[in-house]
Short mmCIF file of C-alpha atoms in Angstrom, two decimals:
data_model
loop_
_atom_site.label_atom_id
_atom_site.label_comp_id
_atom_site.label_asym_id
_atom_site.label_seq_id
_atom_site.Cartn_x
_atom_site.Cartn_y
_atom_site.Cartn_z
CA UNK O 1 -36.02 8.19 -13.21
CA UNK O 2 -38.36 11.16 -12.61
CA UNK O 3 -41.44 9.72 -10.94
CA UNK O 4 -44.82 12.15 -10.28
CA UNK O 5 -47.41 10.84 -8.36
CA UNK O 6 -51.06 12.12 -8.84
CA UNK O 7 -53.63 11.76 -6.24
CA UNK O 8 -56.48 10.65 -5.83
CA UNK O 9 -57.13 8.92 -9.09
CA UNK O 10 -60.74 9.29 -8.82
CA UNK O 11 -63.51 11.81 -7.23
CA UNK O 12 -66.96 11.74 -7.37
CA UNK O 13 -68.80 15.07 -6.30
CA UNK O 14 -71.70 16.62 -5.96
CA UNK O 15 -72.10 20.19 -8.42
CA UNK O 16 -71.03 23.11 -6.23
CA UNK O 17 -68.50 21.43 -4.27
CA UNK O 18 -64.86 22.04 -4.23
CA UNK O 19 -62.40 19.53 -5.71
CA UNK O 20 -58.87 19.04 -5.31
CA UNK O 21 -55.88 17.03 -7.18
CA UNK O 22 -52.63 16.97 -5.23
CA UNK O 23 -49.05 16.31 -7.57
CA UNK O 24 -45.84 14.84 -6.19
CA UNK O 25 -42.51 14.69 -8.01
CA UNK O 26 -39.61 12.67 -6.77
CA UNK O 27 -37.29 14.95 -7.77
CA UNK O 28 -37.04 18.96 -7.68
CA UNK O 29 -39.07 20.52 -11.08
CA UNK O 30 -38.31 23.57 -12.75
CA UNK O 31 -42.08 23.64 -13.83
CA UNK O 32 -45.04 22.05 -13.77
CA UNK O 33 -47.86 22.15 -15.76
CA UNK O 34 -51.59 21.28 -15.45
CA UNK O 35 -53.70 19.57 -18.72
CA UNK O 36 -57.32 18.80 -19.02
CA UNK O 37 -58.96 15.90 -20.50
CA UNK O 38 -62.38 16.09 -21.94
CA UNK O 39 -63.82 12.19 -21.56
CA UNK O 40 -63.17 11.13 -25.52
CA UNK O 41 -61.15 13.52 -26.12
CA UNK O 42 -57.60 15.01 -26.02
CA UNK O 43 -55.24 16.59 -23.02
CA UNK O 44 -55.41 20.37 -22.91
CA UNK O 45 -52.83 23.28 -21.44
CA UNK O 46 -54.56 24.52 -18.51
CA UNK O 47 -51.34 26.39 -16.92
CA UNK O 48 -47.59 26.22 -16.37
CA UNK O 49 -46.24 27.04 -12.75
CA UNK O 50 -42.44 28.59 -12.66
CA UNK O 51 -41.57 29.68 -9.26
CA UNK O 52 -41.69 28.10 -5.67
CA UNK O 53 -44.82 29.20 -3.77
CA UNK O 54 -45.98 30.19 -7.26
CA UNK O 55 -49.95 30.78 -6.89
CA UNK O 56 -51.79 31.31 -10.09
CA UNK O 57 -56.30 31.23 -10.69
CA UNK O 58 -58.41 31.56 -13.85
CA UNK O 59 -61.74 31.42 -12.90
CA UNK O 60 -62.44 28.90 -10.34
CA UNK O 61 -59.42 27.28 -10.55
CA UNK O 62 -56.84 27.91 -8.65
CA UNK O 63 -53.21 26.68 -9.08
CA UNK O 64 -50.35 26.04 -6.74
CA UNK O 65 -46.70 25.34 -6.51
CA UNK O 66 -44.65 24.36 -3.25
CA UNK O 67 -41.79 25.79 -2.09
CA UNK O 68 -39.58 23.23 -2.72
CA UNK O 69 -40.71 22.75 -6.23
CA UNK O 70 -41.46 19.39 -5.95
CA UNK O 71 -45.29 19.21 -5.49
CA UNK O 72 -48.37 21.42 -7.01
CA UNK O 73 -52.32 21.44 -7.01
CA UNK O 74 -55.33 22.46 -8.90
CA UNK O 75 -58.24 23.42 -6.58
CA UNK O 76 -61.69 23.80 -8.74
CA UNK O 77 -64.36 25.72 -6.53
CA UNK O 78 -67.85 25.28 -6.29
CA UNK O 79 -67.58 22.23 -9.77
CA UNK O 80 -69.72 22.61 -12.58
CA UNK O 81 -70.68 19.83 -14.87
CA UNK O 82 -68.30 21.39 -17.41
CA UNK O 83 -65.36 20.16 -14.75
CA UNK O 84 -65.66 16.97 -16.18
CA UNK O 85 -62.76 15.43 -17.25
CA UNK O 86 -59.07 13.87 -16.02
CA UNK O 87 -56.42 16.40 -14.79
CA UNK O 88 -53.28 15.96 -15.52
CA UNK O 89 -49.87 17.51 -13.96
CA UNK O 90 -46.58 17.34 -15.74
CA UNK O 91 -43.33 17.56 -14.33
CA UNK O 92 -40.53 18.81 -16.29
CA UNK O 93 -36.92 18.79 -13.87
CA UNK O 94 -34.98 20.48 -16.74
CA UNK O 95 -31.19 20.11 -16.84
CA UNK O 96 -31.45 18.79 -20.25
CA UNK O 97 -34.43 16.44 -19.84
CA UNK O 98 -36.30 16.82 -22.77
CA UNK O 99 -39.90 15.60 -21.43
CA UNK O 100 -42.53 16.30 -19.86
CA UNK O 101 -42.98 13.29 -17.33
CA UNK O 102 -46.84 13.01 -16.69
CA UNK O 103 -48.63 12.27 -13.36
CA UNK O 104 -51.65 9.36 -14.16
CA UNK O 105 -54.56 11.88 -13.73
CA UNK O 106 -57.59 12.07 -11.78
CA UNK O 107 -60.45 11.62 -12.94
CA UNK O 108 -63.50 14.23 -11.61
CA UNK O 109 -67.13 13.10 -11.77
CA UNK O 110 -69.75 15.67 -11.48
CA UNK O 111 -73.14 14.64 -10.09
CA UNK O 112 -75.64 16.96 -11.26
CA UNK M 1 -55.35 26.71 -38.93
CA UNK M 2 -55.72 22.80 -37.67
CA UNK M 3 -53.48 22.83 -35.70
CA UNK M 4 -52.24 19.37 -34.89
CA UNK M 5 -53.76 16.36 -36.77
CA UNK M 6 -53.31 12.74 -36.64
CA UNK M 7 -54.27 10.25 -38.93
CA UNK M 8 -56.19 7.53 -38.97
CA UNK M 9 -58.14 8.40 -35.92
CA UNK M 10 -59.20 4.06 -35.30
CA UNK M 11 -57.29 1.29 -36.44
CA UNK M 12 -57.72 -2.76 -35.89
CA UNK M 13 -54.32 -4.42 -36.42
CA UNK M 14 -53.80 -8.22 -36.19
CA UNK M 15 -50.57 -9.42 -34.24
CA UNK M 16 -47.41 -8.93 -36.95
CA UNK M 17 -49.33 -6.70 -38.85
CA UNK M 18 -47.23 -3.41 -39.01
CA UNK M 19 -48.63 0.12 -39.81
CA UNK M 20 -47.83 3.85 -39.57
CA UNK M 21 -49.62 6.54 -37.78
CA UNK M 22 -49.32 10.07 -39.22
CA UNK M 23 -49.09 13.51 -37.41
CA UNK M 24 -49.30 16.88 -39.02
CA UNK M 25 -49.06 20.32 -37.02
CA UNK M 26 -49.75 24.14 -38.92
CA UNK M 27 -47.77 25.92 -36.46
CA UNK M 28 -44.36 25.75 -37.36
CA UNK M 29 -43.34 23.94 -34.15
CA UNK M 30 -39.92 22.93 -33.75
CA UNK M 31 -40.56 19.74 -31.10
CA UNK M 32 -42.59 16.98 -31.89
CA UNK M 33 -43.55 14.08 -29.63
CA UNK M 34 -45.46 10.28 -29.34
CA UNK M 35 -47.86 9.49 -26.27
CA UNK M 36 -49.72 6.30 -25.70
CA UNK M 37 -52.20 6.51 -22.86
CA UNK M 38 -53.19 3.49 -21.25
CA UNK M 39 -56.37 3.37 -18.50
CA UNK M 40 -55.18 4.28 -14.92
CA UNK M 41 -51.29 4.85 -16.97
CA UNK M 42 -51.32 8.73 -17.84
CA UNK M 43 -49.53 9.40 -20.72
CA UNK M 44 -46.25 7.97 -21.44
CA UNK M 45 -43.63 9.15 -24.16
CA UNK M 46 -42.56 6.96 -26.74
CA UNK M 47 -40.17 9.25 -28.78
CA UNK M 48 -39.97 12.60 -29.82
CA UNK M 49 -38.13 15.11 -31.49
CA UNK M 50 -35.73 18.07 -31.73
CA UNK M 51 -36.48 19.28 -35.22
CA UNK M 52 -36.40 18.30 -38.97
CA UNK M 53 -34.74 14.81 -39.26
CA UNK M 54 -33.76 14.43 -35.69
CA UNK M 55 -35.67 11.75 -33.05
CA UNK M 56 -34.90 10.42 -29.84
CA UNK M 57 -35.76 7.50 -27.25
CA UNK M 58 -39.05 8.34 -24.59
CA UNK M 59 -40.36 6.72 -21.99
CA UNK M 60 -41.26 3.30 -23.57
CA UNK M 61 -39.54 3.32 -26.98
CA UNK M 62 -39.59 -0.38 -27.81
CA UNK M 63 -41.64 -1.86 -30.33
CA UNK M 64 -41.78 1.69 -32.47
CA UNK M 65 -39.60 3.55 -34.88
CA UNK M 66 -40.45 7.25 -35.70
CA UNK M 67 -39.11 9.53 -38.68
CA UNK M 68 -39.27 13.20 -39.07
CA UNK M 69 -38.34 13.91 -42.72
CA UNK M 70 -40.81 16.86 -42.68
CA UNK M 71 -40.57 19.68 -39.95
CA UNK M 72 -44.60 19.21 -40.42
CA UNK M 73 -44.77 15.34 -39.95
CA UNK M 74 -43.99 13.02 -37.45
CA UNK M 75 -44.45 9.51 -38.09
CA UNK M 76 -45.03 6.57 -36.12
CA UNK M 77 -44.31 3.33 -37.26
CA UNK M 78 -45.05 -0.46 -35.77
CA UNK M 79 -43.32 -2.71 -37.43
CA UNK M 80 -44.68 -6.10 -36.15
CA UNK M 81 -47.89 -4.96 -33.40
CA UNK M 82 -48.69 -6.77 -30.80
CA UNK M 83 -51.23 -7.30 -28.19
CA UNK M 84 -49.39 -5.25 -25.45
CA UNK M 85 -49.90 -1.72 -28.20
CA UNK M 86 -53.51 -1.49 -28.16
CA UNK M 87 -53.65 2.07 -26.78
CA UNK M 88 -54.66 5.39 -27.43
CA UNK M 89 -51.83 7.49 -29.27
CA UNK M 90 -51.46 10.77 -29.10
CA UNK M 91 -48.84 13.40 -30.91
CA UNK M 92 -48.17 16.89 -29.47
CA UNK M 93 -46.10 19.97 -30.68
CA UNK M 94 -44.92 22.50 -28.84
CA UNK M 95 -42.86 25.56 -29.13
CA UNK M 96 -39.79 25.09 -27.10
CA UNK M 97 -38.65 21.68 -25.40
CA UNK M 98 -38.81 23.37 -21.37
CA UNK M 99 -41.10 25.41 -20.15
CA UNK M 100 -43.92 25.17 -23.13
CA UNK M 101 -47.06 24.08 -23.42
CA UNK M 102 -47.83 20.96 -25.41
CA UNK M 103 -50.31 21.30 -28.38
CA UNK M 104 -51.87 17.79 -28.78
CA UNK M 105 -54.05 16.19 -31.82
CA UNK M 106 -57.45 14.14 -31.42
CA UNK M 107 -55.16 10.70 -30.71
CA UNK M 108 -55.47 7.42 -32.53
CA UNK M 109 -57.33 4.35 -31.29
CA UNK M 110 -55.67 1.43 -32.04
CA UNK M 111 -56.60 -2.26 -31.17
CA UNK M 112 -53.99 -5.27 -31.52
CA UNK M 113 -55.82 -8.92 -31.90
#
């Protein structure tokens, strides 16, 4: 089955530096999508990425899909202590597949 | 509106015991779906569903049965719990099955003995 790899699974940083999450799907997606976790609390929608090469930003965030459609990042600049949190990507290959099939997160520590 | 809801928010179940977990959503959403969400395991679906009394088989559907009677509700039920379901479940709506986001409620913590 659909597999998507999330990497790494942890990073610790200092406030103001940049952090990165890197997604991998075994398979081609016809989207992606990025959620934030809050520590206690639920995953929420950051973004949905549609087309190869897609590049998309709110803020200090900045989101990216490859080419092929089968991998994606978030890239937070200069963190913030509201960065906190787990980031999730989810990989949906369409054709009928009816979920969402969720990379295991990475998990962003802020050191103030 | 609340948006999506789940109730009871912490439960402590001994092995056999069975019980059902209730989710609500306000927005009129057609799809419907179960998470649990192990440490280090992401989330992982356990069923979901198409629309008013219609459910299929997730990721990891053994050990569960769901019902949607109500296009509002979406029930989860244990039938005999075990260790191995301790987990934190969460229920989601969205607005289309591709290419939508996922609205999710506050979860459920439940603990097995």
């Amino acid at each position: 089955g659909q597999q998507v790899m999330q990497i790494p699974q942890y990073q610790h940083v200092q406030e103001g530096e940049d952090f990165t999450t890197y997604c991998n799907s075994s398979t081609t997606l016809s989207n992606i999508q990025w959620y934030k976790q809050r520590p206690g609390g639920h995953p929420v929608f950051l973004i949905q990425l549609v087309k190869s090469g897609e590049v998309k930003k709110q803020k200090r965030l900045t989101f990216q899909f490859g080419e092929a459609k089968k991998n994606s990042s978030l890239h937070i600049t200069a963190t913030q202590t509201t960065d906190v949190g787990t980031y999730f990507c989810a990989g949906d290959s369409g054709a009928g597949s009816y979920q969402l099939t969720f990379g295991k997160g990475t998990k962003l520590s802020v050191i103030p | 509106n609340a948006g999506v809801t789940q109730t009871p928010k912490f439960r402590v179940l001994k092995t056999g015991q069975s019980m059902t977990l209730l989710c609500a959503q306000d927005m009129n959403h057609e799809y419907m779906y179960w998470y649990r969400q192990d440490p280090g395991m992401g989330l992982r679906l356990i069923h979901y569903s198409v629309g008013e009394g219609t459910t299929a088989k997730g990721e990891v559907p053994d050990g569960y049965n769901v019902s949607r009677l109500k296009k509002q509700n979406f029930l989860l039920g244990l039938e005999s719990a075990a260790p191995s379901q301790t987990s934190v479940y969460f229920c989601a709506s969205s607005w289309d099955l591709v290419g939508s986001e996922q609205f999710f409620g506050p979860g459920t913590r439940l603990t097995v003995l």
